[in-house]
mmCIF file of C-alpha atoms and ligand atoms in Angstrom:
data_model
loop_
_atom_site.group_PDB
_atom_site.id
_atom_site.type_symbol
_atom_site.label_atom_id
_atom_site.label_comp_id
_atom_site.label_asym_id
_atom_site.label_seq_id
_atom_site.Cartn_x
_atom_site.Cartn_y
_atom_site.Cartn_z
ATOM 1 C CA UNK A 1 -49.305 68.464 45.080
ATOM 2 C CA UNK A 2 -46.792 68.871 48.278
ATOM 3 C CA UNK A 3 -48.328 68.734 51.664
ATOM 4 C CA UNK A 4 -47.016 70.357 54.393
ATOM 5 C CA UNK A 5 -45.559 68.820 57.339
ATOM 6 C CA UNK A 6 -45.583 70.381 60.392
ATOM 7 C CA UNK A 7 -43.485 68.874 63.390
ATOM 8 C CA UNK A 8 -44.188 69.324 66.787
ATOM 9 C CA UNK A 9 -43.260 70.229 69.256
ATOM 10 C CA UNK A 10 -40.104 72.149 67.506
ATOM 11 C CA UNK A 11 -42.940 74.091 65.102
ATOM 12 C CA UNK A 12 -40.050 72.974 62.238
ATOM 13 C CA UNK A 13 -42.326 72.672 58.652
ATOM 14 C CA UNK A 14 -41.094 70.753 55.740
ATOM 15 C CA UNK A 15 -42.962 70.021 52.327
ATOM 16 C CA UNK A 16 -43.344 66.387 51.091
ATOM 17 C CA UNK A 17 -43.024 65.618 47.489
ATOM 18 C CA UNK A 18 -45.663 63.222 46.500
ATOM 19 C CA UNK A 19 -44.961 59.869 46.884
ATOM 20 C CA UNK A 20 -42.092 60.543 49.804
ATOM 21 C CA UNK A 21 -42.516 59.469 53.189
ATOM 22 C CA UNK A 22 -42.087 61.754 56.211
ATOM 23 C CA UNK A 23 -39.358 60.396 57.299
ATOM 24 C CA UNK A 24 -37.520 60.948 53.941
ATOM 25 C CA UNK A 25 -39.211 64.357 53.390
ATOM 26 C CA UNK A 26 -37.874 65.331 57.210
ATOM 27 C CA UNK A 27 -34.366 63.881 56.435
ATOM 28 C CA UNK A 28 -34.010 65.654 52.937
ATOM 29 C CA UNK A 29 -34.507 68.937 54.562
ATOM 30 C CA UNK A 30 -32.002 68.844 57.461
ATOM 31 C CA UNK A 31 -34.512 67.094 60.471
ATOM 32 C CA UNK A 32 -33.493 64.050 62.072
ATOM 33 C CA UNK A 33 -36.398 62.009 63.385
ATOM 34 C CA UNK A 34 -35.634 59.002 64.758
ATOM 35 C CA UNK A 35 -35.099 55.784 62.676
ATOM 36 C CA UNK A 36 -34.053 52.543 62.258
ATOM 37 C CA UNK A 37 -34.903 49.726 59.369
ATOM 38 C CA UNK A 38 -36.490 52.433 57.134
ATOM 39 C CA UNK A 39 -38.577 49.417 55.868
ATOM 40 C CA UNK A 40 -41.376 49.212 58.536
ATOM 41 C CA UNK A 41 -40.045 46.333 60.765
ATOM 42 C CA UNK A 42 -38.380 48.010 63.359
ATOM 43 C CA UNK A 43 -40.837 50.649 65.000
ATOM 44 C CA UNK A 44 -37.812 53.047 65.544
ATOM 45 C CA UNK A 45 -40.119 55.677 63.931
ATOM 46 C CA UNK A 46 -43.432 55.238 65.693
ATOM 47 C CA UNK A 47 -44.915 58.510 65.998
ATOM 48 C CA UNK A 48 -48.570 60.677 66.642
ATOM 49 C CA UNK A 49 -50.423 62.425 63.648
ATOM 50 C CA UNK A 50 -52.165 65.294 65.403
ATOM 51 C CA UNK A 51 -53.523 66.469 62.880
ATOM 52 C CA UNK A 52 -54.035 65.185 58.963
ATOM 53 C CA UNK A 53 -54.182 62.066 57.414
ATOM 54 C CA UNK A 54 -51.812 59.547 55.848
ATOM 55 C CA UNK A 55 -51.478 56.741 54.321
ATOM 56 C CA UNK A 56 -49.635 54.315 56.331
ATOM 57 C CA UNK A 57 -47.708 52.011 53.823
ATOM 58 C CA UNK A 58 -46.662 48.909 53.555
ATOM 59 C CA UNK A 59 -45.169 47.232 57.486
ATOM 60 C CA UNK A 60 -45.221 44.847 59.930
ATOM 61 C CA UNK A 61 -48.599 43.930 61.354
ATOM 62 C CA UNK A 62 -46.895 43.585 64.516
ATOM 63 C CA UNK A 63 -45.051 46.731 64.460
ATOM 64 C CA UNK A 64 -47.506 49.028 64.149
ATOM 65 C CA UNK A 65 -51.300 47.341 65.395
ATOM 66 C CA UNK A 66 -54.789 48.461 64.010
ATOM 67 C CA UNK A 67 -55.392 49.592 67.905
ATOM 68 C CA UNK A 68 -52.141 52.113 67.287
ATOM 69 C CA UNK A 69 -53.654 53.392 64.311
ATOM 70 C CA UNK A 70 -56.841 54.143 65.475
ATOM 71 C CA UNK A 71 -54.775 55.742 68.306
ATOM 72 C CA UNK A 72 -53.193 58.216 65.829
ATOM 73 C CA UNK A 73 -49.865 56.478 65.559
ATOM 74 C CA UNK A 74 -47.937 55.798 62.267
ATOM 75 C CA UNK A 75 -44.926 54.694 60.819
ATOM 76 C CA UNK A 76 -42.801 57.762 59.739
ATOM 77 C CA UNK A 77 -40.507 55.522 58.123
ATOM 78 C CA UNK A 78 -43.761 54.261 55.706
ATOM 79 C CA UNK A 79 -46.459 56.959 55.684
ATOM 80 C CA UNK A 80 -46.869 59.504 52.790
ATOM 81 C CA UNK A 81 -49.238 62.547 53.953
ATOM 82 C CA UNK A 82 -52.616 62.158 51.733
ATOM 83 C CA UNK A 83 -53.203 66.518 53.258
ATOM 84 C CA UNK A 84 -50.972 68.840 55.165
ATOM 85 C CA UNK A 85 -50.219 66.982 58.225
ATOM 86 C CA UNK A 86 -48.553 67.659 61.764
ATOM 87 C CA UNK A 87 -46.639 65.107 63.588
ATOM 88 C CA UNK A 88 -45.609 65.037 66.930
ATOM 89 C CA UNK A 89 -41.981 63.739 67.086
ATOM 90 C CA UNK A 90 -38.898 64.046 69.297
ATOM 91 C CA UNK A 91 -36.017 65.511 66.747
ATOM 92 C CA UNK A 92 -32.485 64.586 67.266
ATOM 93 C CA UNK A 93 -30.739 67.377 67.571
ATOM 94 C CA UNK A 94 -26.889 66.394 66.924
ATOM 95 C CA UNK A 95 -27.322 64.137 63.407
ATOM 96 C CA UNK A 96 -29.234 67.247 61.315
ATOM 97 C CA UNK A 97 -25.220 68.570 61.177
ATOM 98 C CA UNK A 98 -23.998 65.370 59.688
ATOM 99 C CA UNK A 99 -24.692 65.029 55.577
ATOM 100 C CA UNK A 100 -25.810 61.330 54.611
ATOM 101 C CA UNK A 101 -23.221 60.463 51.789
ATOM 102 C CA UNK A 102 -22.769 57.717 48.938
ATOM 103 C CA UNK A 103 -19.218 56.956 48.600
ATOM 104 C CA UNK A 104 -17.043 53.860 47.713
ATOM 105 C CA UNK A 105 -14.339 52.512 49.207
ATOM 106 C CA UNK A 106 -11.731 49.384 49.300
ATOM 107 C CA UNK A 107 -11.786 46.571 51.144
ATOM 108 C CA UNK A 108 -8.203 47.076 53.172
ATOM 109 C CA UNK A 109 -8.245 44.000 55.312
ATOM 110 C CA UNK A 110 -10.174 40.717 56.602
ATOM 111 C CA UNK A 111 -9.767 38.918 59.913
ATOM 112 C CA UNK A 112 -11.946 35.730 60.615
ATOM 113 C CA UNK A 113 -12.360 36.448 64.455
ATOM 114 C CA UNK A 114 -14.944 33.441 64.955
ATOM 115 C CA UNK A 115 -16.213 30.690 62.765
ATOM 116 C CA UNK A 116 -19.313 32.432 61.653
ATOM 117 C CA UNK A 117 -17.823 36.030 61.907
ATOM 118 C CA UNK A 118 -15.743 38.191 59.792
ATOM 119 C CA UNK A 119 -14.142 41.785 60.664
ATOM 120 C CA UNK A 120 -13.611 43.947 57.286
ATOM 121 C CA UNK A 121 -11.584 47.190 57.320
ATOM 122 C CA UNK A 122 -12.448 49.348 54.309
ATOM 123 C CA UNK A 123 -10.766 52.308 53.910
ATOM 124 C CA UNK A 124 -12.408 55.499 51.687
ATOM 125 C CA UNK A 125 -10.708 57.346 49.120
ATOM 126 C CA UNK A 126 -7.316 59.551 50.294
ATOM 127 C CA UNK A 127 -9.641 62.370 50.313
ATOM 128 C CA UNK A 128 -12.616 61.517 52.211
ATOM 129 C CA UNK A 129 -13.348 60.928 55.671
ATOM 130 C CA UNK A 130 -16.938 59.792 56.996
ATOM 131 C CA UNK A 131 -18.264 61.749 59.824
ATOM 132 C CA UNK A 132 -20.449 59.971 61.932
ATOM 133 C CA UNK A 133 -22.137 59.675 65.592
ATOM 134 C CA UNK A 134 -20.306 56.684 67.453
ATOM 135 C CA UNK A 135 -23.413 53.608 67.051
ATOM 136 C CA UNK A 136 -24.395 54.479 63.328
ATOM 137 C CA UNK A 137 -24.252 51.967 60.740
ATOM 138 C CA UNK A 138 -23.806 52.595 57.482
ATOM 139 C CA UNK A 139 -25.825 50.296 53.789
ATOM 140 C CA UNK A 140 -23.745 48.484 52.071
ATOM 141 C CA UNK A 141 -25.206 49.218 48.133
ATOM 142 C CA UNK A 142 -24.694 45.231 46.125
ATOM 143 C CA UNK A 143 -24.521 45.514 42.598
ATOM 144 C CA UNK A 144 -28.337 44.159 42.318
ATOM 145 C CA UNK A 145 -29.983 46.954 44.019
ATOM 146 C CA UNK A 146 -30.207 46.079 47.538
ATOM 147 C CA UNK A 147 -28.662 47.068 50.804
ATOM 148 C CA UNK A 148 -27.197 45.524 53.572
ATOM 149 C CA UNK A 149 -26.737 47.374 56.737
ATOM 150 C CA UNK A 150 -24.209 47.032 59.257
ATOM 151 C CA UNK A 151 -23.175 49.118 62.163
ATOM 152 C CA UNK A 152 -19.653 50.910 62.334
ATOM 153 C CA UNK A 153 -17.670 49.007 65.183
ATOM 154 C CA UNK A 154 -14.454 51.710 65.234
ATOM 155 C CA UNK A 155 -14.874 55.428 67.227
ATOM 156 C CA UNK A 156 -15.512 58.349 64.853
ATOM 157 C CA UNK A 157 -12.005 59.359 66.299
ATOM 158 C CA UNK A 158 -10.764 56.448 64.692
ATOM 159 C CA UNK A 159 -11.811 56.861 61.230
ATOM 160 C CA UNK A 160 -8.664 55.456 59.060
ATOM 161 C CA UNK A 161 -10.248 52.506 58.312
ATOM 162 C CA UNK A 162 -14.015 52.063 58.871
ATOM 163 C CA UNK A 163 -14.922 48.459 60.915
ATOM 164 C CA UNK A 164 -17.364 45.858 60.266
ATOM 165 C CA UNK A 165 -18.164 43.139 62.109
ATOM 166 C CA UNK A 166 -20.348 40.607 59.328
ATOM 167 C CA UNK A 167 -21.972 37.462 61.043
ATOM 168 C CA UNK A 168 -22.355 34.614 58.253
ATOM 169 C CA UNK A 169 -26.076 32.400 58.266
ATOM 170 C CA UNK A 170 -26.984 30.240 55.368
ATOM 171 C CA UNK A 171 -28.988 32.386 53.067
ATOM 172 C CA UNK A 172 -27.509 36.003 54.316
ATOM 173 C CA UNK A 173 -26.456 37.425 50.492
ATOM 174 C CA UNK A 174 -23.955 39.721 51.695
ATOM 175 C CA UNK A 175 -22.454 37.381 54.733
ATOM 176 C CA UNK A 176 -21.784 34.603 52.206
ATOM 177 C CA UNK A 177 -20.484 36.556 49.518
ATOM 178 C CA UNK A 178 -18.351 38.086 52.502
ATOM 179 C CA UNK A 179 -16.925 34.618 53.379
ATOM 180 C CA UNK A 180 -17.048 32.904 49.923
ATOM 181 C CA UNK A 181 -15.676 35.307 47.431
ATOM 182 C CA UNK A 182 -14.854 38.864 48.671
ATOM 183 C CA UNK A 183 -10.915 39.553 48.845
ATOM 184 C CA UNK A 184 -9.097 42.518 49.503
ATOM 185 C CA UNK A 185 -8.275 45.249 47.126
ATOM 186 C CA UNK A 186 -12.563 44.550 46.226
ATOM 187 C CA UNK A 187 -14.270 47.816 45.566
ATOM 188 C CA UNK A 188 -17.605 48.467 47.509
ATOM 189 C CA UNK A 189 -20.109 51.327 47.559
ATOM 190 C CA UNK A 190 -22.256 52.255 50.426
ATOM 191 C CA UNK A 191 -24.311 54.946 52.080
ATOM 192 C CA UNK A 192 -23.801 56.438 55.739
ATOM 193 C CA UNK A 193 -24.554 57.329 58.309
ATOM 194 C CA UNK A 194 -27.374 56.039 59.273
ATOM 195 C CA UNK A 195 -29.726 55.739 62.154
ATOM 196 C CA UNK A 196 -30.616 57.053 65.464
ATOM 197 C CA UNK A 197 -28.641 54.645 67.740
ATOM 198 C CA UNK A 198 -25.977 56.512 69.449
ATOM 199 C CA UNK A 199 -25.158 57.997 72.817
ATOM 200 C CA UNK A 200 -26.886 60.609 74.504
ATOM 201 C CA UNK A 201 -24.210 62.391 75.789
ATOM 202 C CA UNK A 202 -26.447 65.052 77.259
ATOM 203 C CA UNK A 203 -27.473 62.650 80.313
ATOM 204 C CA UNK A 204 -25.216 61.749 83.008
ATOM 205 C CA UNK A 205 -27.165 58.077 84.116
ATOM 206 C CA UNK A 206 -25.653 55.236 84.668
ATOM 207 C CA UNK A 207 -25.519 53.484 80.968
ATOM 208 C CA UNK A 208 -26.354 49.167 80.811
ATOM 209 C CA UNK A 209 -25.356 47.972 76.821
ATOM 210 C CA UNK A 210 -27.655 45.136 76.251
ATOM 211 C CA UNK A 211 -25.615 43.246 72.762
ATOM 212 C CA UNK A 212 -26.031 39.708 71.370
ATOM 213 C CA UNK A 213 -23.679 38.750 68.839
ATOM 214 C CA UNK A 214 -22.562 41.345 66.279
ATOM 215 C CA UNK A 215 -24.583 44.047 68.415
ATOM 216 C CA UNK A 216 -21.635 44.010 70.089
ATOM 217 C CA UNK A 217 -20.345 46.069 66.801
ATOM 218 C CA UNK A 218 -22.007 49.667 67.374
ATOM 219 C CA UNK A 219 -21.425 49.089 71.137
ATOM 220 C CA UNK A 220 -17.391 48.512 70.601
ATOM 221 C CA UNK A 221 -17.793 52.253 68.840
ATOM 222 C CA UNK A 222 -19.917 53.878 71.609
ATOM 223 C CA UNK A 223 -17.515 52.807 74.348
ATOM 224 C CA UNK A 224 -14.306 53.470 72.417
ATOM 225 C CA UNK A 225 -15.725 57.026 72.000
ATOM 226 C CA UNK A 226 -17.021 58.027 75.590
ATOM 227 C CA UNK A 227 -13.195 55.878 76.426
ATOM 228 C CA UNK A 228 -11.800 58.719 74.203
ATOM 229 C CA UNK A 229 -13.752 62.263 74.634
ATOM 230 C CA UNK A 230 -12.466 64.340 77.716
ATOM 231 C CA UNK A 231 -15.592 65.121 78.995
ATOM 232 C CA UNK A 232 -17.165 61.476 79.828
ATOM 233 C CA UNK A 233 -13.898 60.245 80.769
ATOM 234 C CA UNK A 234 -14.261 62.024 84.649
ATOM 235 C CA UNK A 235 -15.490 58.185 85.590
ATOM 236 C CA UNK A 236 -18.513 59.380 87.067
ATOM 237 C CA UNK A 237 -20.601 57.942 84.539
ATOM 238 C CA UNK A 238 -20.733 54.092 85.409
ATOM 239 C CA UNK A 239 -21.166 51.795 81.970
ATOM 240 C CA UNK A 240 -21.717 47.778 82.535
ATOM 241 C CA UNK A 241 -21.332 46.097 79.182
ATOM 242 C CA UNK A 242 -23.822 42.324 78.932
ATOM 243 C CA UNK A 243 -22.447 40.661 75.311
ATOM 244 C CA UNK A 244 -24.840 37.718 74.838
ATOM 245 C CA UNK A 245 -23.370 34.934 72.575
ATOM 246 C CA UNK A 246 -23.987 30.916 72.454
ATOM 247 C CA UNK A 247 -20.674 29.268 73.467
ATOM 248 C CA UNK A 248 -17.168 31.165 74.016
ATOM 249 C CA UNK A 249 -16.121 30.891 70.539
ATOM 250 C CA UNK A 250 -18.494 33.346 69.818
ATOM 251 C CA UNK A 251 -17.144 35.759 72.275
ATOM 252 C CA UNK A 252 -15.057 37.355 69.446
ATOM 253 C CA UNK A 253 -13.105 40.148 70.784
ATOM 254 C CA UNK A 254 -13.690 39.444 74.980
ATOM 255 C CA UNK A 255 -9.918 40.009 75.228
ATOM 256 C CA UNK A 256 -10.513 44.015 74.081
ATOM 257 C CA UNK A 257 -13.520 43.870 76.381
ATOM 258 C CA UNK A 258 -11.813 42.731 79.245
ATOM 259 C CA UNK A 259 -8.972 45.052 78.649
ATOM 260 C CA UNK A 260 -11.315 48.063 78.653
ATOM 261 C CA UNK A 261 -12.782 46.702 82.202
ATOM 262 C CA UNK A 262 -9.089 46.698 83.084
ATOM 263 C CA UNK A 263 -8.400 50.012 82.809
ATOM 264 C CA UNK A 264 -11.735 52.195 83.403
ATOM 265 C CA UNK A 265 -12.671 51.992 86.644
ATOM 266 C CA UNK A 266 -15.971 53.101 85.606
ATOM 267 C CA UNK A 267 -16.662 49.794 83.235
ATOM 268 C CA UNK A 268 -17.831 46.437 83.914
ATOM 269 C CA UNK A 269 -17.761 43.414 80.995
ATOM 270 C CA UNK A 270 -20.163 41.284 81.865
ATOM 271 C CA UNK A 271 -20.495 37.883 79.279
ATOM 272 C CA UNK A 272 -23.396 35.912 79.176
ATOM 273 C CA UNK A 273 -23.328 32.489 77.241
ATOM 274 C CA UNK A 274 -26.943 30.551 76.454
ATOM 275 C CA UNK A 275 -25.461 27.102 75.335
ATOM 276 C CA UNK A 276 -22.301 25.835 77.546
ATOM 277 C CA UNK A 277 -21.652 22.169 77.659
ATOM 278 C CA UNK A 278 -18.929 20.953 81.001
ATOM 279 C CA UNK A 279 -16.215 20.732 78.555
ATOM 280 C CA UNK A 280 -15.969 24.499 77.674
ATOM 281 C CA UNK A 281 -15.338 24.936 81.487
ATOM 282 C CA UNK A 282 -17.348 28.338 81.379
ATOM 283 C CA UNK A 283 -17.074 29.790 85.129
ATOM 284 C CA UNK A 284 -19.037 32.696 84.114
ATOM 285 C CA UNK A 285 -22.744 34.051 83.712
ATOM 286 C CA UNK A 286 -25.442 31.559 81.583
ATOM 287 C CA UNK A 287 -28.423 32.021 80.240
ATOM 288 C CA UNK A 288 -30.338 34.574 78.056
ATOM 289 C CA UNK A 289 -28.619 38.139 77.947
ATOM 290 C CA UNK A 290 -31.599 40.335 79.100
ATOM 291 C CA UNK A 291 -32.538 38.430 81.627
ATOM 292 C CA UNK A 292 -29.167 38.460 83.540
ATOM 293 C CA UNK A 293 -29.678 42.358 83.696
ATOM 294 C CA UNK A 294 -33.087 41.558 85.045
ATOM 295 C CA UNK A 295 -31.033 39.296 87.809
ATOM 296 C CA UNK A 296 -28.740 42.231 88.589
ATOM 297 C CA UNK A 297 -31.268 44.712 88.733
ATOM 298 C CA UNK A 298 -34.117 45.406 90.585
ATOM 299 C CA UNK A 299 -35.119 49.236 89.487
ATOM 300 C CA UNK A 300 -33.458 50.809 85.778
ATOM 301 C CA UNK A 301 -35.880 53.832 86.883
ATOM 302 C CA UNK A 302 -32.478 55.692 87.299
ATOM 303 C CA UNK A 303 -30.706 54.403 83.914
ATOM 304 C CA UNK A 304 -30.090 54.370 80.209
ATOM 305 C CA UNK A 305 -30.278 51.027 78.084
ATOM 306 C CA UNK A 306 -28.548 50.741 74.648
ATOM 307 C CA UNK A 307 -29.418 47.474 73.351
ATOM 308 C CA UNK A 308 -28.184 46.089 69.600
ATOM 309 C CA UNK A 309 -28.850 42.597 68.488
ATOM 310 C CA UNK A 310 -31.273 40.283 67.486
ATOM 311 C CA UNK A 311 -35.280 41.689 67.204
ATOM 312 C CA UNK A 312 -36.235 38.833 69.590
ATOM 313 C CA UNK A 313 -33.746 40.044 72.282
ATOM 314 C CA UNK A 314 -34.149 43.762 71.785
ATOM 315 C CA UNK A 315 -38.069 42.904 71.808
ATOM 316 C CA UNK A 316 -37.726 41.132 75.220
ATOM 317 C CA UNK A 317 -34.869 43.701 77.258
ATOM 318 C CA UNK A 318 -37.658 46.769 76.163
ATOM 319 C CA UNK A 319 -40.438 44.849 77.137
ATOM 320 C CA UNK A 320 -38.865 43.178 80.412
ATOM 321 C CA UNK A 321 -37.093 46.383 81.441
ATOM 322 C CA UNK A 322 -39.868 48.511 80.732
ATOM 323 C CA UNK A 323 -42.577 46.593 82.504
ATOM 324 C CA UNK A 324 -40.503 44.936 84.791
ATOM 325 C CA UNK A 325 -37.800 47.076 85.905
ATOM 326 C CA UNK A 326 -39.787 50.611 85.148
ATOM 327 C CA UNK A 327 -37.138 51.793 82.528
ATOM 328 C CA UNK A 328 -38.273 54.963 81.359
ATOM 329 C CA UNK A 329 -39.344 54.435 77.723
ATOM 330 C CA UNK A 330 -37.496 57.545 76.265
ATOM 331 C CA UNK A 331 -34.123 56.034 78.352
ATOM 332 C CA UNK A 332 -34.438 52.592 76.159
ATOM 333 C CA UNK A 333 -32.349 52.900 72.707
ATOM 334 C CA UNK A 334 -32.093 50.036 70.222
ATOM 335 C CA UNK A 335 -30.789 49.245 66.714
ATOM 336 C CA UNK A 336 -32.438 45.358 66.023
ATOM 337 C CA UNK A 337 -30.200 43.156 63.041
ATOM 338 C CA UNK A 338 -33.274 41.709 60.890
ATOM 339 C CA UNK A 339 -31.910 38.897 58.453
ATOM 340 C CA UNK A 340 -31.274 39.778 55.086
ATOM 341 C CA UNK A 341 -33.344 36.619 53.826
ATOM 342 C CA UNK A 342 -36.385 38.616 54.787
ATOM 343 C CA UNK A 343 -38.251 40.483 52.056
ATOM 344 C CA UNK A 344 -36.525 43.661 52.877
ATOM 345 C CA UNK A 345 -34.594 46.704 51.247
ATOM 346 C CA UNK A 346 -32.719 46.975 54.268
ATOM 347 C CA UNK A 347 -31.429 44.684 57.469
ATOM 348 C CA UNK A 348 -28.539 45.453 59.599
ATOM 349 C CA UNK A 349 -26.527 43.086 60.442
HETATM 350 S S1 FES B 1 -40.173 50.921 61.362
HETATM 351 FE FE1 FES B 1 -39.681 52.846 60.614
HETATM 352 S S2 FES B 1 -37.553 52.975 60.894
HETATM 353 FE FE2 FES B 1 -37.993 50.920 61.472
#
């Protein structure tokens, strides 16, 4: 039988088929709640059950604690309502608009742009165009059933050729089938967009990116958008830019980064590299990536922190800048990449 889901504090109700989540039963009828993984890893989706009870699925122990469910919290991503239910959950407004579509498309181009990382173009069908928010990501759908995520590094303005930016590890299915075997003219399918990581254009604080690695992807789209739309051009928005990486090799596209410093007043490129030896000659910032912000800092009570890359870091800049810096929680976004070698449906990458 369906069971009604009531969110709050919009009063918006929607009916859950049995078996569906309420994440999926929200996103099937038009609400965006916030989410990441959609497989219970990320915590993207934490949210309060006033009212009703669920069953809370399968997740990580860590994401979601026996303490937060005896607190009322669940995993919208992973809970099914077992009776009507009502949720308390901040809707995002701007993604209901956008429709989530399965569509293929062609692998148009590859560029090696460090040893372990690979930027494919793929380009759609003459037809189609994918509307998306600037920070989404869209899955990848491999021919055994599984998904790969990875976020869309070109603006939505920009959307000839979609842009992603695949890191290769030993074990990663799609990252080695990227750098062993794919060619171009290949035929892939995927589904987008997804997630809840993009700019809040609404505000007008001072923005600190937080990226390590290929989280430098969705950030590369953020900043080519707000570079592009007339009304956060005016400069008075300040944007600093820390891309976390191991030596400079890895610093795949610091040229475009520097070039953007170069001519937005309002833009700093900061890099930070963790393992410099004397003969890289690296003049610049060292260390972990979250904790140079914490050097630079003293109060993010007056800012907004987007922060893409590994769990570990994202784990550390909300816990650091939250406790440390008093962030305001709701001003802390984050998309984490969780290997694909994980027991997963879905990683991002
Ligand atoms: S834990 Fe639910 S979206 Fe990641």
């Amino acid at each position: 039988m369906p069971h009604q889901i009531t969110i709050q504090p919009s009063g918006h109700v929607v009916s859950a088929q049995p078996g569906e989540t309420i994440l999926e039963a929200a996103l099937r009828e038009g609400y965006s709640l916030p989410y990441g993984c959609r497989n219970g890893a990320c915590g993207t989706c934490k949210g309060r059950i006033i009212q009703g009870t669920v069953d809370f699925g399968s997740h990580n122990e860590d994401t979601l604690t026996e303490d937060e469910k005896q607190a009322g919290m669940a995993l919208f991503c992973r809970a099914t309502p077992l009776s009507d239910v009502v949720i308390e959950c901040r809707e995002i407004g701007a993604i209901k608009d956008i429709r989530i579509r399965t569509l293929p498309c062609r692998v148009h181009r590859m560029e090696r742009v460090a040893p372990d990382v690979m930027v494919i173009f793929l380009r759609l069908p003459a037809s189609e165009r994918l509307q998306f928010l600037a920070g989404q990501y869209i899955d990848i759908l491999m021919k055994d059933g599984r998904r790969r995520s990875f976020s869309l590094a070109n603006a939505p303005h920009d959307d000839e050729l979609l842009q992603l930016h695949v890191r290769n590890y030993p074990g990663g299915t799609f990252a080695e089938h990227v750098f062993g075997r794919m060619k171009e003219r290949d035929i892939l399918r995927f589904e987008g967009p997804l997630g809840t990581f993009f700019l809040r254009e609404e505000s007008d604080k001072p923005i600190i990116f937080v990226a390590s690695g290929t989280g430098f992807a969705p950030v590369k789209s953020i900043l080519e958008h707000a570079f592009h739309v007339r009304h956060l051009q005016s400069g008075e928005r300040q944007m600093v830019l820390y891309w976390g990486n191991r030596t400079p090799a890895d610093l795949y596209m610091a040229n475009l980064a520097g070039s953007w410093q170069q001519a937005h007043d309002n833009f700093t490129f900061i890099p930070v590299l963790s393992d410099v030896s004397p003969a890289d000659g690296w003049t610049g910032r060292t260390g972990l990536v979250h904790q140079a912000v914490l050097e630079d800092f003293d109060s993010l009570a007056g800012y907004q922190v987007y922060a893409c890359g590994t769990p570990a870091m994202v784990a550390a800049a909300h816990r650091d800048f939250t406790r440390l810096r008093s962030l305001p929680e709701d001003e802390f976004f984050s998309d984490a990449f969780i290997p694909s070698t994980v027991p997963s449906d879905s990683s991002l990458s």
